[in-house]
Amino acid sequence: MGLDTAAMLGLEILNSITILVLLALGLAVIFGMMRIVNLAQCEFFTLGAFTVLAATRWAGLPLWAAMCLAPVVVGGVGIVLERLVIRPLYGRPLDVMLATWGVSLLLVGVITVIFGAVTQGVPFALGSFRVGQYQYPQYRIVMTTVAAAMMAGLYALFRYTAFGRRARATIANPEMAAAMGINTPRMFMLTFGLGAGLAGATGAILAPIVGVVPTMGALYIARAFITVVVGGPVVLLGTLSSASVLGFIEALISRFSLFTIQTGGHCTPPPCQISIGGSAFFGQIALLIFAIVLLRLLPRGISGFRRAGQ
Amino acid sequence: MARQLDRRDFLKTAAAAAGGVVAGSGITGFPYVMKFRRSWAASNTVPVGSLLDKTGGINIYGLPAIAATEYAVNEINAKGGLLGKQLELIQYDTQSDIANFPKFAKKLILEDQVVVIHGGITSASRESFRPVIDEYKQLYFYNIIYEGGVCDKYVFVTGETPTQQMGPLAKYALRKYGTKAYTVAADYNFGHISWKWWDIFWRNGGGLEPVAGGKRGSHVGKVEFIPLDVTDFNATINRIQEAKPDVLMSFLVGGAHINFYRQFAAAGLKNKIPIITTTFGYGNEHIVLDAKEVEGLVAAYPYFDELDNPQNRAFKAGMKKKMGNPDYYIGDAGAESYNGWWFWAKGVQKAGSFEREAVTKAMESGIEWDSPMGHVKMDPASHHVIFTVHLAAVNDKHGWKVLESFPNVPPTETMQLCDLLKNPDQHTQYQPK
């Protein structure tokens, strides 16, 4: 393997990890911290992407401004959703699932009515750079940078600000937090809005590389949940480590053929063999298998040895 | 226009069916079993069915096909209908979900009692309900580009097959780009069978048999089959760069795969590795993507909106009016659905009947007419269409520039294997050995 091929493999792994981190961040807050199983989470991605589409196409905003607008809009939607739907249902996880599933269908419906069920695109802004014999899109590096910044920002927010301390206190023990004078309903609402906003940002970041369509969220939601569940109770560290492990496996198996199985009969073109590994399909399978094995060995997730809430 | 069968409808249908039996026995003297099915016999409308994906990842093909289906049925009705009856179009949204096709096909046949079904998009969806078609001996039209080989007495195909696209594409690419090809394909029966045919055409220099004198193609890297829901093509694109092909053949399908072309361009490869394809543009992908992302990509279809003939001028004006959009691009999927409905209508007119056997016989007399895509002819033995194929490149204005035209290209690979006149009792799909 040449130096450039190795560098490309490194970039592919980084890209897989980046996408998993981006998908998992909002969910890590809403599901990982607040323990709300929000089935409308994938529509937050979709809303983020459509915010970019609408802002660039109708309001004529530049792409970057539209991307900054997306988390604000989606965070707002999240806050409204928490107020109207989720708040009466705290402590009733099955009802929350049912209600948010309804919201998910509603959001897809509304987006379809406004934008149509057609696949649309947000044109790409950046070029590519050269690594030996390869070329690689610059935008992928921007994505990684943004994901790292979001991760660091989230850590700083929860670790060093008054809001973060209150939010953590509220989630760890709502009664005690309320007794200490924290407005706990407000903290729940804002934390939920934060999680929605992060998912909205993810949708906006993904918009230029994927097709924007009302049902796009469903393509990502499984990987988001898997990453958060494998991550375990320590939200940020867990998400980062599970995204790293799973992204590494996915990129590696997508790239390399592990072994080939010889099959009988007559083939065009010969020889008759099925190659295991070396395609996106096996990358996804490897990710799922590895997640199952990890959860079997570490039922509480990678960060399960740490106490929750840290 | 999805129709649900409620109790009242059921009672009406049952009453009408009973009436049909009585009327039938009155006229012919004996109540024969076909009459019982035809609850519409006494009515001045006749139900016809369409199964297309209005929503989900396959709707990039479904939406233009639905628009053209409605347009064609309206046009047939505006011209007085068929045999004195207006067509009542019953459509179900199959939602890009294979399980819906056999379900709704049964509903169309048993409850709605349609005289013909048009539709099915992916080959996986077609093969999911072709057994239902065969079980109930239902007349069926499949109006989509596909991997060829369907040989079924009850089925007529108006889309293009491998010879009609891959022959011209292979010859063009060998002449213009070089002999080393890399192939990416959708991971289901369409992609897999298309790859087998493409291997034959490419290594033979553009024919089913080796083409004398021309260059022969070869493959670099391995063919890559990509599931329909994959959206990130980073690893694939790097593998393509590693293989350094002269040309990339794409059999990618559906909304998620549009991202491939965008990510390919973003990696700066658009001007380095030319793309040829049998699928790009069929879902009007060239409208979704930025012109500079896909300009120059070459495809082969019998229809592009840019074709200039009187039938196409009228078709385009009518579709733009129907869609309320002066920039509406119809595309090959729309044109083939339109042709499918008109082929059937001409068959019914010639047969003077809606019955499957009579219409099939009329279709097998070799119906030909001037359609928006030019002169088209139904090949009696294979139930496939012979038409002129155009090679075209994406231009800088979300449209196509026709490069070359190949008149009257037959679907040779299917015609060689399938003769429904000599051997009518066939309900199969042939594949390359």
XYZ file of C-alpha atoms in Angstrom:
743
model
C 0.000 0.000 0.000
C 1.417 3.357 -1.029
C 1.572 6.313 1.280
C -1.267 8.037 -0.571
C -3.499 4.953 -0.366
C -2.857 4.771 3.365
C -3.686 8.464 3.689
C -6.939 7.929 1.802
C -7.844 5.035 4.066
C -7.217 7.326 7.019
C -9.480 9.964 5.486
C -12.208 7.393 4.845
C -12.082 6.242 8.454
C -12.179 9.855 9.634
C -15.178 10.446 7.389
C -17.076 7.421 8.725
C -16.413 8.525 12.297
C -17.454 12.100 11.481
C -20.771 11.026 10.037
C -21.542 8.785 13.016
C -20.637 11.575 15.466
C -22.824 14.053 13.598
C -25.756 11.637 13.500
C -25.421 10.710 17.155
C -24.873 14.122 18.776
C -28.462 15.340 18.952
C -29.697 11.902 19.901
C -27.026 11.617 22.597
C -28.587 14.613 24.326
C -32.225 13.610 23.873
C -31.966 9.835 24.214
C -28.606 9.429 25.968
C -29.083 12.097 28.627
C -32.818 12.708 28.883
C -33.767 9.050 28.153
C -36.527 10.183 25.799
C -37.025 7.759 22.904
C -37.844 10.370 20.318
C -38.974 8.697 17.120
C -39.214 12.099 15.418
C -35.446 12.461 15.735
C -34.841 11.531 12.100
C -37.214 14.278 11.006
C -34.945 16.779 12.755
C -32.249 15.826 10.217
C -34.767 16.229 7.441
C -35.952 19.599 8.765
C -32.367 20.827 8.983
C -31.701 19.862 5.379
C -34.930 21.455 4.170
C -34.168 24.636 6.086
C -30.971 24.899 4.054
C -32.869 24.162 0.866
C -35.570 26.746 1.572
C -33.150 29.422 2.777
C -30.837 29.096 -0.223
C -33.576 28.756 -2.791
C -36.313 31.075 -1.571
C -34.589 33.557 0.730
C -31.440 33.618 -1.415
C -29.148 33.195 1.589
C -25.607 31.954 0.991
C -25.068 28.281 1.832
C -23.079 28.938 5.000
C -25.677 31.324 6.433
C -28.419 28.819 5.663
C -26.460 26.133 7.478
C -26.154 28.340 10.557
C -29.879 29.068 10.420
C -30.852 25.373 10.394
C -30.045 24.514 14.056
C -31.930 27.632 15.195
C -35.051 26.707 13.232
C -34.970 23.035 14.175
C -34.155 23.861 17.816
C -37.267 26.070 17.818
C -39.352 23.222 16.413
C -37.899 20.962 19.110
C -38.893 23.386 21.850
C -42.442 23.629 20.527
C -42.607 19.842 20.277
C -41.419 19.407 23.849
C -43.963 21.918 25.123
C -46.941 20.525 23.247
C -46.337 16.799 22.997
C -43.621 15.452 25.229
C -44.078 17.438 28.448
C -47.395 15.803 29.446
C -45.842 12.406 28.849
C -42.663 12.432 30.946
C -42.321 9.118 32.792
C -44.454 7.339 30.233
C -41.845 6.147 27.708
C -44.207 4.061 25.563
C -46.628 6.960 25.192
C -43.723 9.227 24.255
C -42.691 6.789 21.555
C -46.201 6.634 20.159
C -46.681 10.408 20.276
C -43.322 11.194 18.686
C -43.958 8.604 16.018
C -47.149 10.466 15.193
C -45.211 13.724 15.110
C -42.675 12.083 12.801
C -45.400 11.110 10.315
C -46.922 14.568 10.597
C -43.609 16.311 9.912
C -42.894 14.115 6.889
C -46.397 14.897 5.648
C -46.033 18.638 6.117
C -42.624 18.708 4.435
C -44.003 16.649 1.550
C -46.936 19.032 1.118
C -44.667 22.074 1.055
C -41.715 20.770 -0.949
C -43.165 17.758 -2.764
C -41.978 14.162 -2.514
C -39.203 14.764 -5.045
C -35.495 14.438 -4.376
C -33.835 17.829 -4.471
C -30.280 18.984 -4.182
C -28.265 21.711 -2.524
C -25.395 22.508 -4.922
C -21.914 21.906 -3.692
C -19.669 24.804 -2.801
C -16.110 23.525 -2.421
C -13.570 21.791 -4.618
C -11.199 18.955 -3.959
C -7.569 18.496 -3.013
C -4.947 16.030 -4.139
C -3.343 13.209 -2.177
C -0.856 11.429 -4.424
C -2.887 9.724 -7.151
C -6.192 10.497 -5.417
C -8.460 13.489 -5.126
C -10.579 14.102 -2.064
C -13.411 16.612 -1.509
C -12.521 19.536 0.769
C -16.022 19.535 2.168
C -15.360 16.241 3.996
C -12.627 17.968 5.979
C -14.979 20.837 6.782
C -17.481 18.278 8.066
C -14.905 16.723 10.377
C -13.876 20.133 11.684
C -17.467 21.135 12.356
C -18.196 17.823 14.078
C -15.179 18.268 16.336
C -16.215 21.830 17.106
C -19.755 20.739 17.951
C -18.423 18.018 20.223
C -16.068 20.426 22.015
C -18.773 23.070 22.268
C -21.210 20.611 23.781
C -18.620 19.451 26.293
C -17.824 23.030 27.290
C -21.505 23.883 27.558
C -22.306 21.048 29.950
C -19.016 21.221 31.858
C -18.351 24.901 32.347
C -21.552 26.946 32.085
C -24.309 27.545 34.613
C -26.812 26.263 32.070
C -24.886 23.025 31.714
C -24.662 22.453 35.448
C -28.370 23.116 35.885
C -29.270 20.879 32.978
C -27.174 18.030 34.367
C -28.631 18.514 37.821
C -32.153 18.509 36.391
C -31.581 15.288 34.491
C -29.799 13.535 37.390
C -32.456 14.371 39.962
C -35.356 16.612 38.930
C -36.962 16.883 42.412
C -33.736 17.875 44.102
C -32.917 20.316 41.321
C -36.365 21.909 41.654
C -35.892 22.133 45.420
C -32.633 24.017 44.776
C -34.574 26.593 42.785
C -33.885 25.407 39.264
C -36.763 25.875 36.868
C -36.752 22.201 35.810
C -39.512 22.317 33.143
C -37.562 25.096 31.459
C -34.336 23.065 31.631
C -36.026 20.030 30.067
C -37.413 22.207 27.319
C -34.078 23.876 26.556
C -32.129 20.633 26.665
C -34.585 19.023 24.278
C -34.325 22.081 22.024
C -30.541 21.755 22.126
C -30.729 18.127 21.045
C -33.114 19.027 18.226
C -30.875 21.907 17.149
C -27.836 19.632 16.986
C -29.752 17.169 14.811
C -30.869 20.089 12.644
C -27.249 21.146 12.214
C -26.405 17.598 11.161
C -29.139 17.648 8.542
C -27.827 20.970 7.252
C -24.246 19.687 7.073
C -25.313 16.534 5.237
C -27.567 18.416 2.794
C -24.864 19.220 0.195
C -23.643 15.618 -0.069
C -26.964 13.754 -0.032
C -30.277 14.008 -1.822
C -32.760 16.139 0.105
C -36.096 14.325 0.237
C -38.820 14.225 2.934
C -38.028 10.626 3.862
C -34.244 11.087 4.054
C -34.138 10.889 7.861
C -35.069 7.224 7.852
C -31.772 6.393 6.101
C -29.784 7.630 9.097
C -31.813 6.988 12.197
C -30.675 3.389 12.737
C -27.002 4.336 12.751
C -27.693 7.256 15.098
C -29.438 5.034 17.657
C -26.810 2.287 17.366
C -23.997 4.751 18.008
C -25.678 6.217 21.078
C -26.692 2.842 22.521
C -23.217 1.373 22.015
C -21.772 4.549 23.526
C -23.448 3.941 26.863
C -24.304 6.230 29.763
C -21.462 8.760 29.519
C -22.933 10.756 26.729
C -20.130 12.636 25.014
C -17.208 10.319 25.711
C -19.360 7.285 24.973
C -20.644 8.685 21.694
C -17.172 9.663 20.571
C -15.673 6.296 21.417
C -18.490 4.251 19.887
C -18.468 6.426 16.744
C -14.710 5.894 16.517
C -14.882 2.130 16.901
C -17.902 1.623 14.642
C -16.702 4.147 12.046
C -13.306 2.484 11.934
C -14.845 -0.942 11.373
C -17.294 0.363 8.777
C -14.642 2.187 6.752
C -12.199 -0.706 6.928
C -14.679 -3.355 5.819
C -16.085 -1.036 3.119
C -12.572 -0.754 1.729
C -11.012 -4.193 1.996
C -12.141 -7.583 0.892
C -11.685 -9.988 3.802
C -11.882 -13.223 1.852
C -13.631 -14.668 -1.168
C -15.928 -17.664 -1.374
C -15.652 -19.852 -4.466
C -19.013 -20.780 -5.931
C -19.864 -23.495 -8.400
C -21.320 -23.285 -11.878
C -20.393 -21.191 -14.860
C -19.996 -17.444 -14.447
C -19.598 -14.419 -16.641
C -17.054 -13.072 -16.116
C -15.087 -15.875 -14.437
C -13.981 -16.831 -11.826
C -17.035 -17.712 -9.756
C -16.572 -16.098 -6.395
C -18.303 -13.925 -3.874
C -16.109 -11.407 -2.155
C -16.870 -10.758 1.515
C -16.010 -7.198 2.423
C -14.862 -4.416 0.147
C -18.195 -2.675 -0.425
C -20.537 -0.293 1.348
C -22.958 -3.162 1.840
C -20.486 -5.203 3.903
C -19.418 -2.034 5.707
C -22.956 -1.644 7.027
C -23.210 -5.315 7.925
C -19.901 -5.192 9.772
C -21.066 -2.140 11.699
C -24.232 -3.928 12.806
C -22.479 -7.179 13.722
C -19.831 -5.340 15.650
C -22.471 -3.314 17.518
C -24.243 -6.553 18.513
C -20.999 -8.137 19.731
C -20.061 -5.005 21.673
C -23.453 -4.862 23.373
C -23.189 -8.552 24.228
C -19.826 -8.029 25.886
C -20.601 -4.600 27.346
C -24.379 -4.551 27.865
C -24.287 -1.019 29.264
C -22.269 0.322 26.366
C -18.637 1.228 25.964
C -18.761 3.767 28.784
C -20.814 1.423 30.967
C -18.085 1.075 33.567
C -18.550 4.735 34.466
C -21.488 5.883 36.512
C -24.259 7.661 34.645
C -24.386 11.439 34.744
C -20.640 12.008 34.755
C -57.133 8.730 -6.604
C -56.548 5.696 -4.436
C -59.864 3.890 -4.104
C -60.840 2.011 -0.994
C -63.434 -0.683 -1.113
C -66.010 -0.031 1.564
C -69.193 -1.925 2.248
C -71.311 0.272 0.036
C -68.932 -0.106 -2.899
C -68.888 -3.807 -2.347
C -72.654 -4.052 -2.431
C -72.744 -1.941 -5.572
C -70.084 -4.061 -7.213
C -71.830 -7.258 -6.200
C -75.159 -5.998 -7.495
C -73.588 -4.858 -10.730
C -71.826 -8.199 -11.091
C -75.084 -10.058 -10.560
C -76.683 -7.755 -13.133
C -73.839 -8.557 -15.494
C -74.513 -12.262 -15.202
C -78.192 -11.796 -15.928
C -77.516 -9.439 -18.823
C -74.838 -11.760 -20.139
C -77.080 -14.771 -20.051
C -79.817 -12.738 -21.702
C -77.637 -11.828 -24.659
C -75.564 -14.918 -25.212
C -78.035 -17.443 -23.970
C -75.701 -18.912 -21.332
C -74.019 -17.328 -18.332
C -70.375 -17.831 -19.062
C -67.843 -17.315 -16.360
C -65.966 -14.351 -17.839
C -69.118 -12.264 -17.669
C -69.172 -12.568 -13.908
C -65.851 -10.714 -13.647
C -66.939 -7.855 -15.829
C -69.058 -5.706 -13.563
C -68.330 -2.760 -15.865
C -69.833 -4.472 -18.919
C -73.070 -2.529 -18.705
C -71.438 0.725 -17.678
C -70.034 3.423 -19.945
C -66.648 3.370 -18.213
C -64.020 0.682 -18.024
C -61.526 0.397 -15.130
C -57.787 0.402 -15.884
C -55.045 0.087 -13.256
C -51.659 1.634 -12.599
C -49.089 0.672 -9.935
C -46.339 3.275 -9.553
C -44.231 4.659 -6.697
C -45.529 8.117 -5.911
C -43.498 8.321 -2.695
C -40.209 6.911 -1.403
C -36.798 6.528 -2.985
C -38.044 5.191 -6.328
C -40.445 8.085 -6.916
C -37.856 9.900 -9.034
C -39.117 7.503 -11.727
C -42.639 7.151 -10.367
C -43.614 10.819 -10.500
C -42.856 11.378 -14.215
C -44.486 8.015 -15.030
C -47.624 8.960 -13.058
C -47.854 12.362 -14.755
C -47.578 10.766 -18.198
C -50.024 7.991 -17.265
C -52.676 10.516 -16.269
C -51.961 12.548 -19.376
C -52.256 9.527 -21.683
C -55.498 8.296 -20.103
C -56.996 11.798 -20.302
C -55.932 12.053 -23.921
C -57.495 8.682 -24.797
C -60.702 9.748 -23.028
C -60.721 13.151 -24.742
C -60.517 11.364 -28.095
C -63.723 9.496 -27.284
C -62.405 6.698 -25.108
C -62.112 3.111 -26.299
C -64.952 1.079 -27.848
C -67.379 3.744 -26.693
C -66.258 3.625 -23.073
C -64.303 6.157 -21.025
C -61.301 4.835 -19.103
C -61.522 5.006 -15.336
C -57.916 5.155 -14.086
C -57.364 3.458 -10.715
C -53.929 4.185 -9.267
C -52.320 2.944 -6.088
C -49.182 4.456 -4.594
C -46.845 1.503 -4.077
C -44.583 3.683 -1.878
C -41.277 2.228 -3.167
C -42.112 -0.859 -1.096
C -41.953 -4.210 -2.900
C -44.584 -5.764 -0.610
C -47.197 -3.335 -1.952
C -47.001 -4.537 -5.547
C -48.512 -8.037 -5.241
C -51.015 -6.684 -2.716
C -52.278 -3.861 -4.916
C -52.042 -5.983 -8.077
C -54.481 -8.463 -6.496
C -56.721 -5.606 -5.454
C -56.749 -4.208 -8.989
C -57.544 -7.615 -10.468
C -60.081 -8.943 -7.945
C -61.827 -5.884 -6.564
C -61.413 -3.233 -9.227
C -61.622 -5.753 -12.070
C -59.363 -3.722 -14.324
C -58.904 -4.766 -17.948
C -55.201 -3.889 -17.946
C -52.471 -3.082 -15.436
C -49.622 -0.752 -16.299
C -46.696 -0.086 -13.986
C -44.059 -1.575 -11.799
C -40.759 0.306 -11.703
C -37.805 -1.583 -10.283
C -37.258 -5.063 -11.669
C -37.573 -6.323 -8.112
C -41.087 -4.863 -7.941
C -42.029 -6.275 -11.351
C -40.847 -9.754 -10.447
C -42.720 -9.521 -7.145
C -46.104 -9.280 -8.839
C -45.557 -10.961 -12.204
C -46.598 -14.260 -10.545
C -49.908 -12.579 -9.624
C -50.297 -11.423 -13.235
C -49.674 -14.980 -14.428
C -51.929 -16.567 -11.840
C -54.917 -14.431 -12.852
C -53.971 -14.265 -16.563
C -54.035 -10.482 -16.425
C -52.897 -8.293 -19.313
C -49.932 -6.257 -18.086
C -47.672 -3.518 -19.531
C -44.234 -2.792 -18.072
C -43.081 0.621 -19.314
C -39.599 0.956 -17.836
C -35.979 0.500 -18.936
C -34.814 -2.840 -17.558
C -32.295 -5.680 -17.819
C -34.163 -7.544 -20.579
C -35.272 -11.134 -20.945
C -38.882 -11.053 -19.726
C -40.768 -13.552 -21.870
C -44.358 -13.777 -20.735
C -47.507 -14.214 -22.822
C -49.435 -11.810 -20.587
C -46.757 -9.109 -20.456
C -45.813 -6.383 -22.915
C -42.688 -4.282 -22.373
C -42.321 -0.798 -23.844
C -39.036 0.116 -22.118
C -35.552 -0.438 -23.479
C -33.362 -3.505 -22.901
C -29.544 -4.044 -22.793
C -28.959 -4.240 -26.558
C -30.814 -1.011 -27.094
C -28.668 0.925 -24.618
C -25.429 -0.969 -24.015
C -24.643 -1.604 -27.675
C -24.535 2.098 -28.608
C -22.921 3.082 -25.287
C -20.150 0.485 -25.546
C -19.282 1.454 -29.125
C -19.226 5.143 -28.258
C -17.120 4.685 -25.122
C -14.600 2.414 -26.838
C -14.173 4.952 -29.617
C -14.028 8.060 -27.429
C -12.690 7.107 -24.020
C -10.733 3.844 -24.041
C -11.032 0.183 -23.240
C -10.791 -0.014 -19.422
C -14.151 0.236 -17.641
C -15.167 0.253 -13.996
C -18.765 -0.634 -13.162
C -21.039 0.422 -10.309
C -24.513 -1.113 -10.117
C -27.569 -1.098 -7.887
C -27.626 -4.181 -5.676
C -30.740 -6.054 -6.827
C -31.768 -8.121 -9.840
C -31.621 -5.157 -12.245
C -28.011 -4.297 -11.359
C -26.822 -7.887 -11.274
C -28.363 -8.959 -14.591
C -27.415 -5.668 -16.259
C -23.822 -6.292 -15.206
C -23.868 -9.744 -16.858
C -25.131 -8.261 -20.133
C -22.734 -5.336 -19.906
C -19.803 -7.697 -19.500
C -20.821 -9.408 -22.762
C -21.378 -6.169 -24.680
C -18.239 -4.489 -23.395
C -15.872 -7.377 -24.049
C -17.406 -7.942 -27.506
C -16.944 -4.313 -28.488
C -20.629 -3.402 -28.447
C -22.460 -6.494 -29.667
C -23.857 -9.767 -28.372
C -21.312 -11.452 -30.650
C -17.761 -10.078 -31.048
C -17.869 -7.017 -33.304
C -15.413 -7.376 -36.182
C -12.684 -4.782 -36.493
C -13.602 -2.692 -33.469
C -11.859 -2.350 -30.127
C -12.735 -4.714 -27.253
C -13.373 -3.555 -23.733
C -11.893 -4.876 -20.514
C -12.677 -4.366 -16.829
C -10.525 -2.809 -14.141
C -11.288 -3.223 -10.464
C -14.278 -5.320 -9.561
C -17.899 -4.544 -10.241
C -19.424 -2.883 -7.237
C -23.030 -3.590 -6.215
C -24.484 -0.873 -4.016
C -27.671 -1.253 -1.942
C -30.428 1.244 -2.755
C -30.250 3.009 0.616
C -26.515 3.752 0.600
C -25.903 7.504 0.530
C -22.188 7.794 1.214
C -19.924 6.773 -1.656
C -16.561 7.832 -0.275
C -14.969 4.363 -0.321
C -16.420 3.533 -3.735
C -15.100 6.754 -5.235
C -11.626 6.092 -3.859
C -11.647 2.564 -5.240
C -12.554 3.974 -8.645
C -9.632 6.388 -8.447
C -7.369 3.530 -7.509
C -8.473 1.440 -10.509
C -7.909 4.354 -12.943
C -10.553 3.333 -15.523
C -10.944 5.086 -18.885
C -14.697 5.144 -18.361
C -17.193 4.470 -15.572
C -20.398 2.528 -16.285
C -23.235 3.332 -13.899
C -26.299 1.162 -13.242
C -27.211 3.145 -10.137
C -30.883 3.475 -9.260
C -33.117 5.663 -7.110
C -33.027 8.837 -5.053
C -30.208 7.868 -2.681
C -27.863 7.012 -5.540
C -28.137 10.520 -7.003
C -25.607 11.437 -4.324
C -23.008 9.329 -6.075
C -22.758 11.771 -8.987
C -22.574 14.755 -6.654
C -19.854 13.192 -4.504
C -17.991 12.035 -7.618
C -17.940 15.603 -8.906
C -16.981 16.966 -5.473
C -13.922 14.712 -5.495
C -12.900 16.514 -8.688
C -13.286 13.438 -10.885
C -15.948 14.642 -13.288
C -13.451 15.833 -15.886
C -11.046 12.951 -15.317
C -13.234 9.849 -15.585
C -16.172 10.072 -18.021
C -19.416 8.369 -17.006
C -21.729 6.386 -19.261
C -25.010 5.015 -17.961
C -28.262 3.233 -18.737
C -30.086 4.785 -15.785
C -28.961 8.378 -15.138
C -31.542 10.823 -16.419
C -34.354 8.268 -16.312
C -35.486 9.848 -13.042
C -34.573 13.312 -14.323
C -31.477 13.365 -12.115
C -30.015 16.002 -14.435
C -32.679 18.410 -13.133
C -31.863 17.739 -9.456
C -28.101 18.032 -9.796
C -26.160 21.126 -10.634
C -25.321 21.305 -14.336
C -21.611 21.563 -13.615
C -21.718 18.380 -11.541
C -22.872 16.139 -14.400
C -22.318 18.019 -17.650
C -20.940 15.667 -20.309
C -22.291 12.439 -18.806
C -23.523 10.186 -21.636
C -26.711 8.095 -21.649
C -28.721 6.221 -24.300
C -32.517 6.417 -24.425
C -35.184 6.322 -27.119
C -36.652 9.563 -25.788
C -35.307 12.930 -24.770
C -37.471 16.044 -24.514
C -35.061 17.630 -26.998
C -36.276 15.374 -29.882
C -38.037 17.383 -32.537
C -41.084 15.893 -34.228
C -44.759 16.907 -34.423
C -45.931 14.266 -31.925
C -43.330 15.304 -29.392
C -44.123 19.015 -29.793
C -47.770 18.293 -28.963
C -46.796 15.917 -26.109
C -44.446 18.470 -24.530
C -46.946 21.332 -24.812
C -49.693 19.156 -23.304
C -47.548 17.915 -20.416
C -46.320 21.423 -19.585
C -49.921 22.594 -19.477
C -50.993 19.637 -17.320
C -48.140 20.169 -14.854
C -48.582 23.969 -14.836
C -44.844 24.308 -15.318
C -43.348 25.759 -18.508
C -39.965 24.200 -17.627
C -41.349 20.715 -16.935
C -38.992 18.005 -18.217
C -40.814 14.801 -19.181
C -37.901 12.392 -19.614
C -37.796 8.842 -20.884
C -39.798 7.381 -17.968
C -42.730 9.652 -18.820
C -42.542 8.999 -22.551
C -42.458 5.224 -22.081
C -45.505 5.235 -19.810
C -47.318 7.379 -22.365
C -46.334 4.964 -25.144
C -47.367 1.963 -23.038
C -50.899 3.305 -22.645
C -51.198 4.158 -26.323
C -49.825 0.795 -27.433
C -52.520 -0.830 -25.336
C -55.211 1.544 -26.645
C -54.253 0.761 -30.239
C -54.351 -2.942 -29.406
C -57.859 -2.601 -27.962
C -59.056 -0.613 -30.969
C -57.659 -3.163 -33.376
C -59.108 -6.071 -31.381
C -62.484 -4.407 -30.870
C -62.436 -5.900 -27.392
C -60.937 -5.449 -23.921
C -60.401 -9.185 -23.442
C -56.809 -10.205 -22.881
C -56.629 -12.835 -25.600
C -58.094 -10.585 -28.258
C -55.885 -7.628 -27.308
C -52.781 -9.848 -27.176
C -53.568 -11.149 -30.644
C -53.973 -7.618 -31.942
C -50.718 -6.510 -30.305
C -48.985 -9.513 -31.854
C -50.030 -8.356 -35.311
C -47.107 -5.923 -34.942
C -48.646 -2.598 -34.015
C -46.568 0.384 -35.119
C -47.189 4.120 -34.870
C -45.526 7.516 -34.679
C -45.050 8.373 -31.013
C -43.295 11.321 -29.338
C -40.094 9.252 -29.441
C -40.523 8.679 -33.175
C -41.640 5.529 -35.001
C -42.142 2.592 -32.645
C -43.043 -0.998 -33.468
C -44.121 -3.848 -31.204
C -42.122 -6.981 -31.965
C -44.805 -9.718 -32.094
C -42.671 -12.627 -30.916
C -40.958 -11.038 -27.907
C -43.607 -8.464 -26.826
C -40.842 -5.829 -26.774
C -40.553 -2.566 -28.725
C -38.212 -1.645 -31.578
C -37.345 2.053 -31.634
C -34.678 4.591 -32.486
C -32.098 5.044 -29.731
C -30.269 8.314 -29.166
C -26.951 8.829 -27.447
C -26.941 12.131 -25.617
C -24.764 14.074 -23.205
C -25.970 16.265 -20.328
C -25.654 19.912 -21.358
C -25.092 23.011 -19.199
C -28.797 23.867 -18.954
C -30.251 20.808 -17.147
C -31.014 19.201 -20.503
C -29.478 16.822 -23.022
C -27.602 17.262 -26.281
C -28.197 14.419 -28.711
C -24.853 13.163 -30.076
C -25.831 10.250 -32.310
C -28.971 8.367 -33.292
C -29.320 4.665 -34.062
C -32.537 3.977 -36.007
C -34.784 0.958 -35.337
C -32.703 -0.845 -32.717
C -34.302 -4.199 -31.818
C -34.092 -5.718 -28.320
C -31.907 -8.453 -29.790
C -30.893 -10.228 -26.606
C -34.539 -10.878 -25.713
C -35.675 -11.583 -29.291
C -33.010 -14.285 -29.625
C -34.353 -16.165 -26.629
C -38.055 -15.408 -26.643
C -40.621 -16.434 -29.246
C -44.119 -16.205 -27.807
C -45.755 -16.948 -31.178
C -44.098 -20.321 -31.572
C -44.113 -21.149 -27.897
C -46.902 -19.109 -26.288
C -46.980 -20.831 -22.928
C -43.960 -19.023 -21.481
C -43.928 -16.957 -18.295
C -40.262 -16.523 -17.537
C -37.291 -14.177 -17.584
C -34.184 -15.168 -19.522
C -30.728 -14.243 -18.291
C -27.320 -14.440 -19.959
C -25.732 -17.814 -19.269
